[in-house]
Amino acid sequence: MDISKLDQKIKPSGTMAISNKSRELKSQGKPVIGFGAGEPDFPSPDYVVDAAIKAAADPKNHKYSPAAGLESLRQIIAKTTKDYSGFEINSDNVIVSNGGKQSILTAFLSILDPGDEVIIPAPYWTTYPEAVKIAGGTPVFIETEKSNNFKVTVEQLEKSKSKNTKMLVWCSPSNPTGVVYSKEEAEEIYEWIFKNDLWILSDELYEHLVYEGETSPSPAVYDPELKNTIIVNGVSKSYSMTGWRVGWLIGNKSVIGLGKKIQSQATSNVSNVSQLAAEAALLNGLDVTNEMKIAFNRRRLFATEKINSIPNLNVVDSTGAFYLFVDVSHYCSGKNGLNSSEEFCDWLLENYFIAFVPGEVFGTPGFMRLSYALSDEDLDNGLSRLSEAIDNLNE
Ligand code: GLU
């Protein structure tokens, strides 16, 4: 019997595939160091764990709760959004979801009809185009330039616009490059969106992880009615809570209305225990985030210097998130039997037990992404293995 044609259209998550492969090798006793999926190496804060234990013991939380999320959490999200992101919303503008990933899918399902195009500047986070396709839309890619630090320009957006364009996906600080757009650059893009009356989906999961300079303001700052803007955010990266699966979508009443219908049919509510844990995270502020940031920044500087000192590897200048995007094109031109960044990353994993995500996963072959959200010791050892691997290739 046939299954859906979607099977030929979508790919599994490339970042998750690397994590699975690393886990498999680890279970065989291999000393794998993972630079793959991006998740902080710190445990979730104690007060988060305590709140979850308390929540699990309360029978009220053993039952269904509203599909859009607990009202108390939605109110806290509205408050922290104003405090941290600088735009005003109320709890009716929020749907709590099972992580940012579900929010992204719900956003596309809420906006797209068949034939609608979504502009996605590459390199992009691997999930965006697949989620667009699941929602029946068509991703349209823009190849950005390394010489422009992989930032998209209005000129490029203008060229890729068609009568079917409905949306732009925007991520600053960027996964996978760690690049942060300046306020002026972001404003130019937002102006173009508003002028053309398109949607912008702004992925703000890394908003608190900026190490130098300012973070880009959210498009919602310029669009207080959320006429064109949808925001995705969550607790995963800022509070080291990837496994708890709590993200959220912010939009106007129509977007949230449809999003709620979709989520009520898809999953009902997010686990109450996780939602109350997320409340504790947000209520306790950004101290824990700022502590992690000190470690991330140290690792960012260390890794950038160490990789740039390896012959023919170089890192895209990055000031945010916890990723570095490394140009490895010199080593995948076929000279050493390695014909792509995918083959290069496979070779590193199989021979040196270091896991990186190849640029193909983000629509930009010839590069690889590394997450520096791992311990200083693993970072140092893993990069020494990378250096040794390159020495062997150069021999
Ligand atoms: N967002 C993280 C990453 O890009 C987690 C993995 C995933 O969900 O794809 O590595």
mmCIF file of C-alpha atoms and ligand atoms in Angstrom:
data_model
loop_
_atom_site.group_PDB
_atom_site.id
_atom_site.type_symbol
_atom_site.label_atom_id
_atom_site.label_comp_id
_atom_site.label_asym_id
_atom_site.label_seq_id
_atom_site.Cartn_x
_atom_site.Cartn_y
_atom_site.Cartn_z
ATOM 1 C CA MET A 1 0.000 0.000 0.000
ATOM 2 C CA ASP A 2 1.216 3.514 -0.826
ATOM 3 C CA ILE A 3 2.067 6.027 1.805
ATOM 4 C CA SER A 4 2.000 9.813 1.370
ATOM 5 C CA LYS A 5 4.160 11.417 -1.320
ATOM 6 C CA LEU A 6 5.542 13.527 1.511
ATOM 7 C CA ASP A 7 7.874 10.595 2.016
ATOM 8 C CA GLN A 8 9.789 11.593 -1.133
ATOM 9 C CA LYS A 9 9.681 15.280 -0.268
ATOM 10 C CA ILE A 10 10.938 15.606 3.282
ATOM 11 C CA LYS A 11 14.149 14.633 5.017
ATOM 12 C CA PRO A 12 14.670 13.670 8.646
ATOM 13 C CA SER A 13 16.393 16.240 10.873
ATOM 14 C CA GLY A 14 20.083 16.324 9.884
ATOM 15 C CA THR A 15 21.159 17.638 13.290
ATOM 16 C CA MET A 16 19.285 14.889 15.081
ATOM 17 C CA ALA A 17 20.787 12.314 12.687
ATOM 18 C CA ILE A 18 24.287 13.321 13.824
ATOM 19 C CA SER A 19 23.266 13.010 17.491
ATOM 20 C CA ASN A 20 21.810 9.567 16.850
ATOM 21 C CA LYS A 21 24.939 8.425 15.030
ATOM 22 C CA SER A 22 27.136 9.716 17.888
ATOM 23 C CA ARG A 23 24.970 7.972 20.480
ATOM 24 C CA GLU A 24 25.218 4.721 18.528
ATOM 25 C CA LEU A 25 29.039 4.924 18.351
ATOM 26 C CA LYS A 26 29.196 5.828 22.055
ATOM 27 C CA SER A 27 27.099 2.787 22.929
ATOM 28 C CA GLN A 28 29.739 0.699 21.101
ATOM 29 C CA GLY A 29 32.320 2.147 23.485
ATOM 30 C CA LYS A 30 33.827 4.693 21.061
ATOM 31 C CA PRO A 31 35.148 7.895 22.682
ATOM 32 C CA VAL A 32 32.884 10.240 20.729
ATOM 33 C CA ILE A 33 33.032 13.997 21.265
ATOM 34 C CA GLY A 34 29.853 15.611 19.982
ATOM 35 C CA PHE A 35 29.904 19.029 18.317
ATOM 36 C CA GLY A 36 26.595 18.103 16.684
ATOM 37 C CA ALA A 37 23.132 19.012 17.967
ATOM 38 C CA GLY A 38 23.150 22.297 19.824
ATOM 39 C CA GLU A 39 22.255 21.933 23.457
ATOM 40 C CA PRO A 40 23.929 23.466 26.491
ATOM 41 C CA ASP A 41 26.063 20.996 28.448
ATOM 42 C CA PHE A 42 24.821 22.393 31.793
ATOM 43 C CA PRO A 43 22.095 20.719 33.831
ATOM 44 C CA SER A 44 18.825 22.653 34.101
ATOM 45 C CA PRO A 45 18.856 25.003 37.118
ATOM 46 C CA ASP A 46 17.959 23.483 40.518
ATOM 47 C CA TYR A 47 14.928 25.742 40.933
ATOM 48 C CA VAL A 48 13.576 24.421 37.640
ATOM 49 C CA VAL A 49 13.984 20.825 38.772
ATOM 50 C CA ASP A 50 12.418 21.617 42.173
ATOM 51 C CA ALA A 51 9.409 23.256 40.512
ATOM 52 C CA ALA A 52 8.957 20.178 38.334
ATOM 53 C CA ILE A 53 9.109 17.816 41.314
ATOM 54 C CA LYS A 54 6.499 19.900 43.108
ATOM 55 C CA ALA A 55 4.343 20.014 39.983
ATOM 56 C CA ALA A 56 4.546 16.263 39.467
ATOM 57 C CA ALA A 57 3.288 15.675 43.031
ATOM 58 C CA ASP A 58 0.186 17.824 42.525
ATOM 59 C CA PRO A 59 -2.766 15.773 41.144
ATOM 60 C CA LYS A 60 -4.098 18.892 39.390
ATOM 61 C CA ASN A 61 -1.192 18.565 36.996
ATOM 62 C CA HIS A 62 -2.027 14.962 36.180
ATOM 63 C CA LYS A 63 -4.929 16.161 34.042
ATOM 64 C CA TYR A 64 -5.372 17.915 30.699
ATOM 65 C CA SER A 65 -4.915 21.672 30.670
ATOM 66 C CA PRO A 66 -5.676 24.300 27.962
ATOM 67 C CA ALA A 67 -4.226 23.461 24.534
ATOM 68 C CA ALA A 68 -2.713 26.951 24.243
ATOM 69 C CA GLY A 69 -0.783 26.503 27.496
ATOM 70 C CA LEU A 70 -1.313 27.320 31.172
ATOM 71 C CA GLU A 71 -2.663 30.855 31.547
ATOM 72 C CA SER A 72 -0.076 31.549 34.275
ATOM 73 C CA LEU A 73 2.803 30.615 31.950
ATOM 74 C CA ARG A 74 1.356 32.599 29.039
ATOM 75 C CA GLN A 75 1.176 35.653 31.284
ATOM 76 C CA ILE A 76 4.772 35.214 32.409
ATOM 77 C CA ILE A 77 5.838 34.849 28.756
ATOM 78 C CA ALA A 78 3.991 38.101 27.949
ATOM 79 C CA LYS A 79 5.827 39.846 30.785
ATOM 80 C CA THR A 80 9.325 38.545 29.977
ATOM 81 C CA THR A 81 8.755 39.305 26.292
ATOM 82 C CA LYS A 82 8.159 42.933 27.207
ATOM 83 C CA ASP A 83 11.097 43.019 29.636
ATOM 84 C CA TYR A 84 13.628 41.236 27.432
ATOM 85 C CA SER A 85 12.485 41.644 23.832
ATOM 86 C CA GLY A 86 11.003 45.115 24.120
ATOM 87 C CA PHE A 87 7.515 44.654 22.677
ATOM 88 C CA GLU A 88 4.167 44.445 24.347
ATOM 89 C CA ILE A 89 1.818 41.481 24.032
ATOM 90 C CA ASN A 90 -0.721 39.823 26.259
ATOM 91 C CA SER A 91 -1.317 36.185 27.052
ATOM 92 C CA ASP A 92 -3.830 35.884 24.162
ATOM 93 C CA ASN A 93 -0.927 36.370 21.765
ATOM 94 C CA VAL A 94 0.853 33.232 23.000
ATOM 95 C CA ILE A 95 0.599 29.492 22.368
ATOM 96 C CA VAL A 96 2.882 27.255 24.405
ATOM 97 C CA SER A 97 4.185 24.341 22.342
ATOM 98 C CA ASN A 98 6.401 21.275 22.603
ATOM 99 C CA GLY A 99 9.554 23.224 21.838
ATOM 100 C CA GLY A 100 10.344 25.840 19.220
ATOM 101 C CA LYS A 101 10.192 23.157 16.559
ATOM 102 C CA GLN A 102 6.478 22.571 17.064
ATOM 103 C CA SER A 103 5.862 26.331 17.132
ATOM 104 C CA ILE A 104 7.562 26.629 13.745
ATOM 105 C CA LEU A 105 5.399 23.911 12.225
ATOM 106 C CA THR A 106 2.237 25.412 13.743
ATOM 107 C CA ALA A 107 3.211 28.816 12.355
ATOM 108 C CA PHE A 108 3.601 27.445 8.822
ATOM 109 C CA LEU A 109 0.364 25.431 9.094
ATOM 110 C CA SER A 110 -1.400 28.614 10.218
ATOM 111 C CA ILE A 111 -0.143 30.787 7.371
ATOM 112 C CA LEU A 112 0.458 28.676 4.281
ATOM 113 C CA ASP A 113 -1.798 27.360 1.557
ATOM 114 C CA PRO A 114 -0.588 25.085 -1.261
ATOM 115 C CA GLY A 115 1.594 27.031 -3.674
ATOM 116 C CA ASP A 116 2.625 29.673 -1.133
ATOM 117 C CA GLU A 117 6.347 30.347 -1.131
ATOM 118 C CA VAL A 118 8.529 30.898 1.901
ATOM 119 C CA ILE A 119 11.898 32.610 1.422
ATOM 120 C CA ILE A 120 14.635 30.911 3.426
ATOM 121 C CA PRO A 121 18.132 32.413 3.328
ATOM 122 C CA ALA A 122 20.835 29.709 3.356
ATOM 123 C CA PRO A 123 22.586 28.632 5.503
ATOM 124 C CA TYR A 124 19.366 27.905 7.375
ATOM 125 C CA TRP A 125 18.344 25.734 10.293
ATOM 126 C CA THR A 126 17.595 22.323 8.833
ATOM 127 C CA THR A 127 13.994 22.158 10.039
ATOM 128 C CA TYR A 128 12.640 25.256 8.264
ATOM 129 C CA PRO A 129 12.279 23.923 4.699
ATOM 130 C CA GLU A 130 11.003 20.552 5.835
ATOM 131 C CA ALA A 131 8.359 22.171 8.055
ATOM 132 C CA VAL A 132 7.313 24.428 5.137
ATOM 133 C CA LYS A 133 6.842 21.325 2.968
ATOM 134 C CA ILE A 134 4.889 19.480 5.671
ATOM 135 C CA ALA A 135 2.574 22.509 5.781
ATOM 136 C CA GLY A 136 2.073 22.319 1.990
ATOM 137 C CA GLY A 137 4.202 25.363 1.107
ATOM 138 C CA THR A 138 7.250 25.714 -1.129
ATOM 139 C CA PRO A 139 10.628 26.785 0.252
ATOM 140 C CA VAL A 140 12.576 29.241 -1.907
ATOM 141 C CA PHE A 141 16.233 29.484 -0.978
ATOM 142 C CA ILE A 142 18.609 32.411 -1.205
ATOM 143 C CA GLU A 143 22.310 31.614 -1.283
ATOM 144 C CA THR A 144 23.917 34.279 0.863
ATOM 145 C CA GLU A 145 27.577 35.199 0.502
ATOM 146 C CA LYS A 146 30.399 34.185 2.809
ATOM 147 C CA SER A 147 31.985 37.560 2.019
ATOM 148 C CA ASN A 148 28.900 39.205 3.584
ATOM 149 C CA ASN A 149 29.107 36.916 6.627
ATOM 150 C CA PHE A 150 26.154 34.965 5.203
ATOM 151 C CA LYS A 151 23.732 37.823 5.818
ATOM 152 C CA VAL A 152 20.860 38.199 3.382
ATOM 153 C CA THR A 153 20.373 41.568 1.692
ATOM 154 C CA VAL A 154 17.243 43.390 0.542
ATOM 155 C CA GLU A 155 18.531 43.150 -3.018
ATOM 156 C CA GLN A 156 18.641 39.346 -2.754
ATOM 157 C CA LEU A 157 15.181 39.266 -1.179
ATOM 158 C CA GLU A 158 13.801 41.438 -3.969
ATOM 159 C CA LYS A 159 15.210 39.041 -6.588
ATOM 160 C CA SER A 160 13.680 35.982 -4.970
ATOM 161 C CA LYS A 161 10.218 37.499 -4.491
ATOM 162 C CA SER A 162 7.402 36.233 -6.703
ATOM 163 C CA LYS A 163 3.624 36.681 -6.745
ATOM 164 C CA ASN A 164 3.435 33.574 -4.532
ATOM 165 C CA THR A 165 5.817 34.805 -1.824
ATOM 166 C CA LYS A 166 4.079 34.812 1.541
ATOM 167 C CA MET A 167 6.757 34.717 4.162
ATOM 168 C CA LEU A 168 10.411 35.118 5.120
ATOM 169 C CA VAL A 169 12.118 32.990 7.762
ATOM 170 C CA TRP A 170 14.494 35.045 9.875
ATOM 171 C CA CYS A 171 16.942 33.901 12.550
ATOM 172 C CA SER A 172 19.322 36.323 14.308
ATOM 173 C CA PRO A 173 21.481 35.283 16.151
ATOM 174 C CA SER A 174 21.659 32.637 13.494
ATOM 175 C CA ASN A 175 21.609 28.912 13.729
ATOM 176 C CA PRO A 176 23.827 27.640 12.041
ATOM 177 C CA THR A 177 26.333 30.504 11.624
ATOM 178 C CA GLY A 178 26.151 32.355 14.953
ATOM 179 C CA VAL A 179 26.060 35.598 12.964
ATOM 180 C CA VAL A 180 24.029 38.482 14.427
ATOM 181 C CA TYR A 181 22.515 41.159 12.161
ATOM 182 C CA SER A 182 23.049 44.751 13.266
ATOM 183 C CA LYS A 183 20.056 46.903 14.178
ATOM 184 C CA GLU A 184 20.365 48.803 10.890
ATOM 185 C CA GLU A 185 20.600 45.631 8.797
ATOM 186 C CA ALA A 186 17.595 44.124 10.565
ATOM 187 C CA GLU A 187 15.573 47.310 10.134
ATOM 188 C CA GLU A 188 16.186 47.324 6.379
ATOM 189 C CA ILE A 189 14.892 43.770 6.110
ATOM 190 C CA TYR A 190 11.831 44.492 8.264
ATOM 191 C CA GLU A 191 11.035 47.577 6.230
ATOM 192 C CA TRP A 192 11.085 45.448 3.077
ATOM 193 C CA ILE A 193 8.730 42.928 4.709
ATOM 194 C CA PHE A 194 6.236 45.583 5.782
ATOM 195 C CA LYS A 195 6.404 47.400 2.453
ATOM 196 C CA ASN A 196 5.618 44.187 0.605
ATOM 197 C CA ASP A 197 3.040 43.095 3.172
ATOM 198 C CA LEU A 198 4.637 39.687 3.731
ATOM 199 C CA TRP A 199 4.892 37.587 6.858
ATOM 200 C CA ILE A 200 8.122 37.295 8.795
ATOM 201 C CA LEU A 201 8.702 34.301 11.052
ATOM 202 C CA SER A 202 11.389 35.377 13.499
ATOM 203 C CA ASP A 203 13.163 32.542 15.311
ATOM 204 C CA GLU A 204 14.437 34.176 18.523
ATOM 205 C CA LEU A 205 15.637 31.107 20.422
ATOM 206 C CA TYR A 206 19.145 32.563 20.723
ATOM 207 C CA GLU A 207 18.167 36.146 21.577
ATOM 208 C CA HIS A 208 19.988 36.102 24.928
ATOM 209 C CA LEU A 209 23.178 34.529 23.594
ATOM 210 C CA VAL A 210 25.069 37.466 22.119
ATOM 211 C CA TYR A 211 28.701 37.940 23.181
ATOM 212 C CA GLU A 212 29.756 41.131 21.454
ATOM 213 C CA GLY A 213 27.710 44.138 20.457
ATOM 214 C CA GLU A 214 23.949 44.317 20.506
ATOM 215 C CA THR A 215 21.434 41.703 19.491
ATOM 216 C CA SER A 216 19.104 42.578 16.600
ATOM 217 C CA PRO A 217 15.769 43.989 17.720
ATOM 218 C CA SER A 218 12.762 41.770 17.083
ATOM 219 C CA PRO A 219 10.565 42.692 14.078
ATOM 220 C CA ALA A 220 7.690 42.853 16.586
ATOM 221 C CA VAL A 221 9.250 46.042 17.994
ATOM 222 C CA TYR A 222 8.328 47.713 14.679
ATOM 223 C CA ASP A 223 5.035 45.869 14.251
ATOM 224 C CA PRO A 224 3.213 46.238 17.579
ATOM 225 C CA GLU A 225 -0.062 44.873 16.161
ATOM 226 C CA LEU A 226 1.810 41.779 14.896
ATOM 227 C CA LYS A 227 0.219 42.345 11.503
ATOM 228 C CA ASN A 228 3.147 40.751 9.653
ATOM 229 C CA THR A 229 5.149 39.196 12.472
ATOM 230 C CA ILE A 230 5.235 35.783 14.123
ATOM 231 C CA ILE A 231 7.819 35.041 16.807
ATOM 232 C CA VAL A 232 9.150 31.691 17.964
ATOM 233 C CA ASN A 233 10.984 31.410 21.259
ATOM 234 C CA GLY A 234 11.481 28.942 24.117
ATOM 235 C CA VAL A 235 13.405 27.951 27.212
ATOM 236 C CA SER A 236 15.625 25.291 25.605
ATOM 237 C CA LYS A 237 18.788 27.233 24.886
ATOM 238 C CA SER A 238 18.665 30.135 27.347
ATOM 239 C CA TYR A 239 17.916 28.002 30.414
ATOM 240 C CA SER A 240 19.502 24.704 29.378
ATOM 241 C CA MET A 241 16.128 22.984 29.124
ATOM 242 C CA THR A 242 16.244 21.235 25.739
ATOM 243 C CA GLY A 243 14.716 17.989 26.997
ATOM 244 C CA TRP A 244 11.744 19.632 28.720
ATOM 245 C CA ARG A 245 10.243 20.665 25.368
ATOM 246 C CA VAL A 246 8.749 24.048 26.043
ATOM 247 C CA GLY A 247 8.634 26.681 23.320
ATOM 248 C CA TRP A 248 6.077 29.257 22.256
ATOM 249 C CA LEU A 249 4.601 31.064 19.331
ATOM 250 C CA ILE A 250 3.658 34.733 19.474
ATOM 251 C CA GLY A 251 1.237 36.154 16.936
ATOM 252 C CA ASN A 252 -1.872 38.209 16.370
ATOM 253 C CA LYS A 253 -5.326 36.917 17.347
ATOM 254 C CA SER A 254 -6.013 35.277 13.939
ATOM 255 C CA VAL A 255 -2.698 33.397 13.902
ATOM 256 C CA ILE A 256 -3.125 32.290 17.492
ATOM 257 C CA GLY A 257 -6.784 31.355 16.879
ATOM 258 C CA LEU A 258 -5.869 28.949 14.070
ATOM 259 C CA GLY A 259 -2.707 27.827 15.864
ATOM 260 C CA LYS A 260 -4.808 26.867 18.875
ATOM 261 C CA LYS A 261 -7.173 24.805 16.725
ATOM 262 C CA ILE A 262 -4.204 23.027 15.141
ATOM 263 C CA GLN A 263 -2.499 22.356 18.451
ATOM 264 C CA SER A 264 -5.725 21.178 20.127
ATOM 265 C CA GLN A 265 -6.020 18.541 17.388
ATOM 266 C CA ALA A 266 -2.309 17.709 17.290
ATOM 267 C CA THR A 267 -1.196 17.357 20.900
ATOM 268 C CA SER A 268 -3.630 18.958 23.383
ATOM 269 C CA ASN A 269 -1.484 20.556 26.072
ATOM 270 C CA VAL A 270 2.263 20.511 26.623
ATOM 271 C CA SER A 271 3.180 18.478 29.738
ATOM 272 C CA ASN A 272 2.020 20.495 32.781
ATOM 273 C CA VAL A 273 5.174 19.529 34.657
ATOM 274 C CA SER A 274 7.350 21.007 31.914
ATOM 275 C CA GLN A 275 5.227 24.144 31.711
ATOM 276 C CA LEU A 276 5.579 24.757 35.445
ATOM 277 C CA ALA A 277 9.305 24.115 35.174
ATOM 278 C CA ALA A 278 9.417 26.742 32.398
ATOM 279 C CA GLU A 279 7.547 29.184 34.650
ATOM 280 C CA ALA A 280 10.259 28.752 37.294
ATOM 281 C CA ALA A 281 12.943 29.348 34.667
ATOM 282 C CA LEU A 282 11.386 32.595 33.447
ATOM 283 C CA LEU A 283 10.520 33.886 36.933
ATOM 284 C CA ASN A 284 14.126 33.471 38.078
ATOM 285 C CA GLY A 285 15.477 35.746 35.370
ATOM 286 C CA LEU A 286 18.601 35.651 33.272
ATOM 287 C CA ASP A 287 21.325 35.138 35.908
ATOM 288 C CA VAL A 288 21.717 31.510 34.922
ATOM 289 C CA THR A 289 21.811 32.465 31.240
ATOM 290 C CA ASN A 290 24.478 35.062 31.895
ATOM 291 C CA GLU A 291 26.578 32.500 33.754
ATOM 292 C CA MET A 292 26.355 30.087 30.829
ATOM 293 C CA LYS A 293 27.184 32.930 28.493
ATOM 294 C CA ILE A 294 30.531 33.453 30.214
ATOM 295 C CA ALA A 295 31.441 29.828 29.525
ATOM 296 C CA PHE A 296 30.085 29.936 25.960
ATOM 297 C CA ASN A 297 32.008 33.093 25.164
ATOM 298 C CA ARG A 298 35.262 31.612 26.510
ATOM 299 C CA ARG A 299 34.706 28.551 24.324
ATOM 300 C CA ARG A 300 33.743 30.638 21.291
ATOM 301 C CA LEU A 301 37.005 32.587 21.460
ATOM 302 C CA PHE A 302 39.080 29.496 22.168
ATOM 303 C CA ALA A 303 37.511 27.434 19.374
ATOM 304 C CA THR A 304 37.691 30.252 16.825
ATOM 305 C CA GLU A 305 41.395 30.740 17.461
ATOM 306 C CA LYS A 306 42.201 27.048 17.517
ATOM 307 C CA ILE A 307 40.323 26.274 14.293
ATOM 308 C CA ASN A 308 41.704 29.299 12.466
ATOM 309 C CA SER A 309 45.208 28.070 13.325
ATOM 310 C CA ILE A 310 44.571 24.776 11.487
ATOM 311 C CA PRO A 311 45.808 25.031 7.872
ATOM 312 C CA ASN A 312 43.082 25.888 5.342
ATOM 313 C CA LEU A 313 40.214 25.911 7.820
ATOM 314 C CA ASN A 314 38.533 29.155 8.702
ATOM 315 C CA VAL A 315 35.626 30.213 10.826
ATOM 316 C CA VAL A 316 32.877 32.644 9.864
ATOM 317 C CA ASP A 317 32.983 35.569 12.345
ATOM 318 C CA SER A 318 30.306 34.827 14.877
ATOM 319 C CA THR A 319 29.049 36.817 17.848
ATOM 320 C CA GLY A 320 25.970 34.868 18.925
ATOM 321 C CA ALA A 321 24.180 31.549 19.550
ATOM 322 C CA PHE A 322 26.688 28.755 20.315
ATOM 323 C CA TYR A 323 27.673 27.717 16.828
ATOM 324 C CA LEU A 324 30.667 28.224 14.588
ATOM 325 C CA PHE A 325 30.395 27.702 10.853
ATOM 326 C CA VAL A 326 33.676 26.484 9.432
ATOM 327 C CA ASP A 327 34.817 26.614 5.816
ATOM 328 C CA VAL A 328 36.139 23.105 5.093
ATOM 329 C CA SER A 329 35.932 23.348 1.291
ATOM 330 C CA HIS A 330 39.698 22.907 0.906
ATOM 331 C CA TYR A 331 39.428 19.351 2.254
ATOM 332 C CA CYS A 332 36.423 18.127 0.307
ATOM 333 C CA SER A 333 37.396 18.767 -3.281
ATOM 334 C CA GLY A 334 38.084 15.105 -3.968
ATOM 335 C CA LYS A 335 41.878 15.397 -3.567
ATOM 336 C CA ASN A 336 41.960 13.131 -0.541
ATOM 337 C CA GLY A 337 39.069 10.938 -1.622
ATOM 338 C CA LEU A 338 36.628 13.179 0.267
ATOM 339 C CA ASN A 339 34.157 14.704 -2.182
ATOM 340 C CA SER A 340 31.825 16.735 0.002
ATOM 341 C CA SER A 341 31.520 18.257 3.457
ATOM 342 C CA GLU A 342 29.183 15.377 4.235
ATOM 343 C CA GLU A 343 31.916 12.865 3.409
ATOM 344 C CA PHE A 344 34.437 14.957 5.334
ATOM 345 C CA CYS A 345 32.229 14.967 8.466
ATOM 346 C CA ASP A 346 31.543 11.221 8.129
ATOM 347 C CA TRP A 347 35.283 10.622 7.880
ATOM 348 C CA LEU A 348 35.939 12.692 11.011
ATOM 349 C CA LEU A 349 33.268 10.845 12.951
ATOM 350 C CA GLU A 350 34.269 7.368 11.844
ATOM 351 C CA ASN A 351 38.025 7.811 12.229
ATOM 352 C CA TYR A 352 38.487 10.449 14.924
ATOM 353 C CA PHE A 353 35.163 10.132 16.744
ATOM 354 C CA ILE A 354 34.362 13.825 16.482
ATOM 355 C CA ALA A 355 30.835 14.705 15.376
ATOM 356 C CA PHE A 356 30.137 17.853 13.320
ATOM 357 C CA VAL A 357 27.096 18.701 11.226
ATOM 358 C CA PRO A 358 27.913 19.018 7.497
ATOM 359 C CA GLY A 359 26.906 22.203 5.669
ATOM 360 C CA GLU A 360 24.621 20.200 3.334
ATOM 361 C CA VAL A 361 22.179 19.918 6.250
ATOM 362 C CA PHE A 362 21.901 23.737 6.276
ATOM 363 C CA GLY A 363 21.829 24.182 2.501
ATOM 364 C CA THR A 364 25.484 25.321 2.302
ATOM 365 C CA PRO A 365 27.894 22.552 1.252
ATOM 366 C CA GLY A 366 31.621 23.039 1.820
ATOM 367 C CA PHE A 367 31.139 24.049 5.451
ATOM 368 C CA MET A 368 30.476 22.334 8.755
ATOM 369 C CA ARG A 369 28.762 23.552 11.907
ATOM 370 C CA LEU A 370 30.112 22.978 15.362
ATOM 371 C CA SER A 371 28.312 23.615 18.602
ATOM 372 C CA TYR A 372 30.636 24.864 21.341
ATOM 373 C CA ALA A 373 28.055 24.129 24.048
ATOM 374 C CA LEU A 374 30.188 21.309 25.394
ATOM 375 C CA SER A 375 32.746 21.164 28.222
ATOM 376 C CA ASP A 376 36.038 23.071 27.885
ATOM 377 C CA GLU A 377 37.911 19.792 28.140
ATOM 378 C CA ASP A 378 35.890 18.087 25.388
ATOM 379 C CA LEU A 379 36.190 21.181 23.232
ATOM 380 C CA ASP A 380 39.966 21.203 23.576
ATOM 381 C CA ASN A 381 40.350 17.456 23.027
ATOM 382 C CA GLY A 382 37.891 17.379 20.144
ATOM 383 C CA LEU A 383 39.616 20.243 18.333
ATOM 384 C CA SER A 384 43.018 18.608 18.890
ATOM 385 C CA ARG A 385 41.621 15.552 17.148
ATOM 386 C CA LEU A 386 40.420 17.791 14.308
ATOM 387 C CA SER A 387 43.888 19.271 14.009
ATOM 388 C CA GLU A 388 45.459 15.782 13.983
ATOM 389 C CA ALA A 389 42.981 14.657 11.318
ATOM 390 C CA ILE A 390 43.909 17.603 9.081
ATOM 391 C CA ASP A 391 47.643 16.944 9.652
ATOM 392 C CA ASN A 392 47.085 13.407 8.422
ATOM 393 C CA LEU A 393 45.217 14.644 5.353
ATOM 394 C CA ASN A 394 48.009 17.080 4.553
ATOM 395 C CA GLU A 395 50.741 14.454 4.757
HETATM 396 N N1 GLU B 1 18.300 23.286 17.487
HETATM 397 C C1 GLU B 1 19.357 22.390 17.799
HETATM 398 C C2 GLU B 1 20.326 22.287 16.664
HETATM 399 O O1 GLU B 1 20.218 22.957 15.673
HETATM 400 C C3 GLU B 1 18.827 21.070 18.260
HETATM 401 C C4 GLU B 1 18.657 19.994 17.273
HETATM 402 C C5 GLU B 1 17.458 20.135 16.455
HETATM 403 O O2 GLU B 1 16.377 20.234 17.018
HETATM 404 O O3 GLU B 1 17.613 20.147 15.240
HETATM 405 O O4 GLU B 1 21.245 21.524 16.757
#
